[in-house]
XYZ file of C-alpha atoms in Angstrom:
399
model
C 101.542 28.630 11.582
C 99.259 25.599 11.155
C 96.030 25.242 13.326
C 97.808 22.515 15.254
C 100.739 24.580 16.246
C 98.556 27.390 17.108
C 96.645 25.172 19.467
C 99.610 24.448 21.686
C 100.494 28.184 21.373
C 97.331 28.746 23.324
C 97.887 26.472 26.328
C 101.499 27.794 27.125
C 103.056 31.203 28.239
C 106.422 32.050 26.504
C 109.548 34.118 28.271
C 112.713 34.669 26.915
C 116.206 35.849 28.085
C 119.811 35.803 26.777
C 122.560 33.605 27.369
C 125.842 35.698 27.994
C 129.486 34.515 27.886
C 132.325 36.011 29.544
C 133.193 38.163 26.661
C 129.585 39.652 26.895
C 128.750 38.128 23.460
C 124.916 36.702 23.264
C 125.563 33.052 22.549
C 122.036 31.485 22.776
C 118.709 32.624 23.813
C 116.711 31.018 26.640
C 113.083 30.223 25.986
C 111.026 29.456 28.881
C 107.655 27.530 28.293
C 105.160 27.534 31.022
C 101.945 25.525 30.798
C 98.846 27.721 31.499
C 97.054 25.083 33.299
C 99.359 22.843 35.286
C 97.188 19.763 34.552
C 96.956 20.538 30.785
C 98.299 17.633 28.533
C 100.437 19.358 25.785
C 101.575 18.254 22.423
C 105.459 18.387 22.308
C 105.374 17.664 18.597
C 103.284 20.830 18.042
C 105.651 22.816 20.193
C 108.567 21.773 18.466
C 107.139 22.377 15.115
C 106.234 25.982 16.288
C 109.762 26.510 17.761
C 111.518 24.962 14.333
C 110.045 27.671 12.117
C 111.981 30.473 14.409
C 115.003 28.245 15.054
C 115.968 25.805 11.943
C 118.859 23.811 12.424
C 121.160 26.614 11.311
C 119.363 29.460 13.058
C 121.247 29.870 16.364
C 121.329 28.122 19.531
C 118.192 28.117 21.808
C 117.980 26.773 25.385
C 114.825 25.267 26.255
C 113.423 25.820 29.817
C 110.324 23.709 30.032
C 108.362 24.236 33.418
C 106.185 21.179 32.643
C 107.397 17.487 33.468
C 105.185 15.940 30.900
C 105.855 18.593 27.945
C 109.706 18.137 28.804
C 109.313 14.323 28.683
C 107.960 14.498 25.282
C 110.620 16.960 23.883
C 113.335 14.518 25.460
C 111.761 11.721 23.235
C 111.776 13.764 20.365
C 114.362 14.175 17.505
C 115.380 17.627 18.381
C 117.549 19.813 16.026
C 121.219 19.977 17.284
C 121.016 23.841 17.904
C 118.364 23.155 20.570
C 119.637 22.788 24.133
C 117.569 21.240 26.601
C 117.619 21.988 30.416
C 116.882 19.127 32.678
C 115.626 19.509 36.161
C 117.861 17.887 38.727
C 115.311 15.454 40.056
C 114.598 14.270 36.316
C 118.331 13.836 35.442
C 118.466 11.678 38.785
C 115.576 9.430 37.656
C 116.811 6.203 35.794
C 113.564 6.234 33.807
C 115.044 9.238 31.838
C 118.564 7.731 31.463
C 118.078 6.429 27.830
C 116.377 9.619 26.414
C 119.168 11.616 27.947
C 121.937 9.637 26.352
C 120.055 9.509 23.035
C 119.957 13.429 22.966
C 123.641 13.454 24.085
C 124.583 11.173 21.184
C 122.591 12.936 18.567
C 124.665 16.300 19.565
C 122.067 18.100 21.598
C 123.656 20.048 24.571
C 122.222 19.106 28.108
C 122.121 21.438 31.120
C 121.105 20.168 34.573
C 119.010 22.739 36.114
C 119.191 22.866 40.128
C 121.229 20.783 42.768
C 120.527 16.787 42.738
C 119.489 15.199 45.933
C 120.407 11.943 44.922
C 123.673 10.976 42.755
C 123.063 10.898 39.135
C 123.259 7.585 37.139
C 126.896 6.893 36.159
C 125.968 6.716 32.375
C 123.998 9.974 32.661
C 126.364 12.272 34.163
C 128.726 12.756 31.076
C 125.747 13.596 28.983
C 125.587 17.303 30.915
C 127.667 19.923 29.309
C 126.893 22.598 31.928
C 125.018 22.849 35.478
C 122.737 25.793 35.907
C 123.206 27.307 39.138
C 120.558 30.136 40.264
C 122.070 33.131 41.757
C 119.608 32.904 44.717
C 121.102 29.384 45.680
C 124.594 30.399 45.089
C 123.986 33.254 47.902
C 122.333 30.977 50.296
C 125.323 28.529 50.600
C 127.729 28.993 48.196
C 128.320 25.249 48.204
C 128.801 23.098 44.926
C 125.946 20.816 44.133
C 125.913 17.198 45.361
C 125.273 14.091 43.444
C 128.357 13.961 41.419
C 127.638 17.481 39.510
C 130.318 19.715 40.798
C 132.175 22.685 39.377
C 134.155 20.253 37.262
C 131.234 20.891 34.854
C 131.101 24.453 33.708
C 128.388 26.282 35.242
C 125.920 28.821 34.028
C 124.572 31.370 36.606
C 121.008 32.040 36.433
C 118.851 34.814 37.670
C 121.383 37.561 37.037
C 119.698 41.186 36.742
C 122.653 43.669 36.926
C 125.941 44.260 35.630
C 127.641 43.892 38.834
C 125.957 40.408 39.465
C 127.193 39.338 35.945
C 130.741 40.497 36.689
C 130.759 38.562 39.970
C 129.374 35.465 38.424
C 132.159 35.341 35.921
C 134.727 36.142 38.556
C 133.354 32.761 40.422
C 134.106 30.849 37.334
C 130.849 30.859 35.447
C 130.992 30.063 31.837
C 127.814 32.005 30.978
C 124.924 33.903 32.697
C 121.041 33.656 32.195
C 119.199 36.898 32.650
C 118.877 40.605 31.955
C 121.986 42.383 33.455
C 120.320 45.802 32.767
C 119.195 47.060 36.089
C 122.279 48.817 36.997
C 123.660 49.979 33.645
C 123.179 53.584 34.191
C 124.816 53.801 37.425
C 128.012 51.934 36.196
C 128.041 53.147 32.699
C 127.043 56.971 32.711
C 129.684 58.280 30.456
C 128.602 56.636 27.257
C 126.314 59.797 25.915
C 129.007 61.632 24.343
C 130.175 58.979 21.735
C 130.260 60.805 18.447
C 128.396 57.963 16.617
C 125.609 58.444 18.969
C 125.699 62.011 18.501
C 125.498 61.625 14.565
C 122.361 59.563 14.924
C 120.605 61.829 17.178
C 121.343 64.664 14.391
C 120.066 62.346 11.722
C 116.742 61.578 13.769
C 116.206 65.291 14.107
C 116.830 66.148 10.499
C 114.450 63.326 9.531
C 112.066 64.637 11.855
C 112.240 68.165 10.113
C 111.923 66.293 6.794
C 115.105 67.869 5.556
C 116.460 67.211 2.000
C 118.068 63.868 1.475
C 120.974 65.644 0.406
C 121.721 67.487 3.603
C 121.065 64.356 5.637
C 123.385 62.282 3.461
C 126.008 64.840 3.974
C 126.038 63.789 7.732
C 126.518 60.257 6.810
C 129.361 60.759 4.675
C 131.421 61.922 7.792
C 130.973 58.392 9.158
C 131.152 55.632 6.613
C 131.001 52.743 9.270
C 127.665 54.136 10.431
C 126.419 54.404 6.941
C 127.403 50.730 6.352
C 125.696 49.776 9.392
C 122.391 51.514 8.560
C 122.398 50.122 5.058
C 122.848 46.664 6.552
C 119.906 47.066 8.751
C 117.701 48.401 6.147
C 118.554 45.745 3.704
C 118.239 42.895 6.229
C 115.722 40.088 5.675
C 113.736 41.497 8.851
C 112.804 44.566 6.861
C 111.419 42.523 3.822
C 112.186 45.095 0.936
C 112.173 43.790 -2.634
C 114.783 46.116 -3.888
C 118.205 46.745 -2.258
C 118.853 50.203 -0.784
C 121.986 51.554 -1.973
C 122.234 54.936 -0.283
C 120.517 57.156 2.371
C 119.024 59.358 -0.448
C 117.501 56.151 -1.927
C 116.378 55.104 1.542
C 114.311 58.348 1.891
C 112.804 57.784 -1.534
C 111.725 54.303 -0.881
C 110.782 54.288 2.686
C 109.785 57.855 3.332
C 110.794 59.542 6.471
C 108.503 57.836 9.162
C 109.886 54.346 8.267
C 113.326 55.490 8.019
C 113.128 57.079 11.586
C 112.328 53.798 12.890
C 115.488 52.392 11.660
C 117.590 55.293 12.963
C 116.041 54.440 16.313
C 117.272 50.963 16.155
C 120.853 52.185 14.860
C 120.839 54.639 18.095
C 120.184 51.673 20.503
C 122.803 49.687 19.119
C 125.393 52.228 18.815
C 127.313 51.898 22.046
C 130.624 50.257 21.852
C 130.620 49.076 25.454
C 130.508 45.349 25.490
C 129.048 45.316 28.852
C 125.877 46.960 27.473
C 125.285 44.293 24.626
C 122.728 42.567 26.823
C 121.059 46.007 26.946
C 121.192 46.271 23.227
C 119.981 42.907 22.812
C 116.802 43.664 24.862
C 116.107 46.964 23.224
C 116.003 45.582 19.863
C 113.649 42.479 20.874
C 111.510 45.063 22.763
C 110.959 47.106 19.762
C 110.237 44.188 17.528
C 107.964 42.613 20.186
C 105.956 45.723 20.772
C 105.475 46.130 17.148
C 104.201 42.643 16.601
C 101.767 43.063 19.556
C 100.548 46.097 17.740
C 99.950 44.137 14.720
C 97.900 41.534 16.664
C 95.727 44.160 18.255
C 94.801 45.723 14.969
C 96.920 48.915 14.897
C 98.079 50.584 11.386
C 101.618 50.787 10.293
C 102.147 54.405 11.791
C 100.951 53.221 15.264
C 103.000 50.067 15.260
C 106.206 52.324 14.017
C 105.558 54.254 17.419
C 105.501 51.119 19.338
C 108.870 49.998 17.835
C 110.375 53.179 18.781
C 109.007 53.189 22.347
C 110.367 49.692 22.788
C 114.046 50.281 21.101
C 114.060 53.591 23.223
C 113.084 52.010 26.508
C 116.523 51.303 27.491
C 118.256 54.476 26.237
C 118.482 55.700 29.571
C 120.797 53.065 30.588
C 122.825 53.166 27.417
C 123.369 56.899 27.307
C 123.461 57.586 31.120
C 120.951 60.145 31.075
C 117.157 60.284 32.528
C 114.537 59.912 29.740
C 113.096 63.507 30.836
C 116.539 64.987 29.659
C 117.154 62.664 26.693
C 113.675 63.201 25.083
C 114.348 66.922 24.825
C 117.071 66.283 22.526
C 115.466 63.203 20.605
C 112.116 63.803 18.892
C 109.567 61.022 19.797
C 105.640 60.689 19.498
C 103.902 61.684 22.687
C 102.852 58.165 23.361
C 106.370 57.177 23.722
C 107.131 60.207 25.646
C 104.506 59.420 28.090
C 105.508 55.763 28.494
C 108.973 56.302 29.123
C 108.989 59.722 31.081
C 105.655 59.387 33.013
C 104.816 55.519 32.786
C 101.522 56.168 31.394
C 99.653 56.530 28.078
C 98.665 54.062 25.220
C 102.040 52.576 24.921
C 102.478 51.512 28.430
C 100.391 48.538 28.481
C 102.616 47.074 25.613
C 105.697 47.930 27.742
C 104.217 46.069 30.587
C 103.575 42.828 28.719
C 107.066 43.015 27.186
C 108.565 43.187 30.669
C 106.366 40.551 31.826
C 107.633 38.371 28.964
C 111.328 39.144 29.723
C 110.585 38.157 33.443
C 108.992 34.895 32.271
C 106.582 35.193 34.968
C 103.274 33.292 33.595
C 100.942 35.280 36.137
C 102.508 38.599 35.095
C 102.159 37.506 31.543
C 98.496 36.501 31.702
C 97.573 39.620 33.774
C 99.352 41.960 31.251
C 97.750 40.140 28.355
C 94.259 40.186 29.756
C 94.548 44.072 30.304
C 95.121 44.301 26.723
C 92.367 42.117 25.819
C 94.738 39.602 24.241
C 94.838 35.890 24.637
C 98.022 33.789 25.141
C 97.911 32.508 21.553
C 98.075 36.046 20.189
C 101.031 37.072 22.428
C 103.001 33.749 21.717
C 102.579 34.183 18.032
C 103.911 37.896 18.340
C 106.809 36.570 20.526
C 108.049 34.009 18.126
C 107.652 36.507 15.037
C 109.560 39.132 16.969
C 112.555 36.646 17.763
C 112.615 35.352 14.259
C 112.837 39.100 13.279
C 115.753 39.668 15.730
C 117.533 36.561 14.537
C 117.665 38.101 10.873
C 119.127 41.232 12.482
C 121.772 39.775 14.500
């Protein structure tokens, strides 16, 4: 990243969450951008250049939730890639001064979403530009009324602020075309029967065998009974995110090239993504990104490869209780993990815990929480944001 792009990354805080459709597929990532100082003059071109490295035009959709009127104005005037969607607050959508920029983005093929309830009717020429309205769950619960100003349920709506599977299901029941948020809080209560899936049991057995450093032949024999699982593991290991210069062709080859510690990391990722319950897709999505982000934060705080591998496993495993329907104290008796991981997940203490707190703050997209967690780790916002973008780029390569 260039010096100029690094400059803007030191002036904002980034948060992210998934956009989930009614089939529980992740259709886009919402990136929330906060100015660190409300009065700061931010360069939209610098931000766009930094984001373009993660989301090139063919790199998946991202919805920009920019909590700075001046920065959003700059982005609305820019030539955005068509995969970048723009969330426009209702008060800006109602302002005729922004009509030309909105129409230009619409004609270029950018998807526009109106955020919040307009207090004034939208200009007639602007109304067709919006593909979706974003209705926060808190507003929905307050009055349950469609927004005024010409934006009604005739425009498909996206429900934001969703935190549980129950809230997600209810939002789709009300006609939402998608939800924004992390519907992970009640996963363990709703889906407590997933622990017995044979694929998961096979992965746990492999993790234990790798921990004991058994022979590759014995471990490969386990995988031969599950060709689909073997294929998925090879796909992960050979993904661009792993960065190997040679193609791994077998489990035995993986042990020879990677060694036991690095292989354990990818088995952890495989375990976190093994559930076939479509409602748990957002949980899996979160777990993968947690692991990658904790690893990148470890890189920027100067930790070696072994320590970064531990942070990766901590992040990836941090939602296993919800996926497998068991408390961590029970789960981690069956799955060997470093002591720091056990402390963070069971006791909410230890050296990995500050990393987890920062990741949760980023998921929550709360600028004050992000700054507080980063300062506790002696990190500046530029370092944190660079780690966020690297992790999101790596995650996109795994999807």
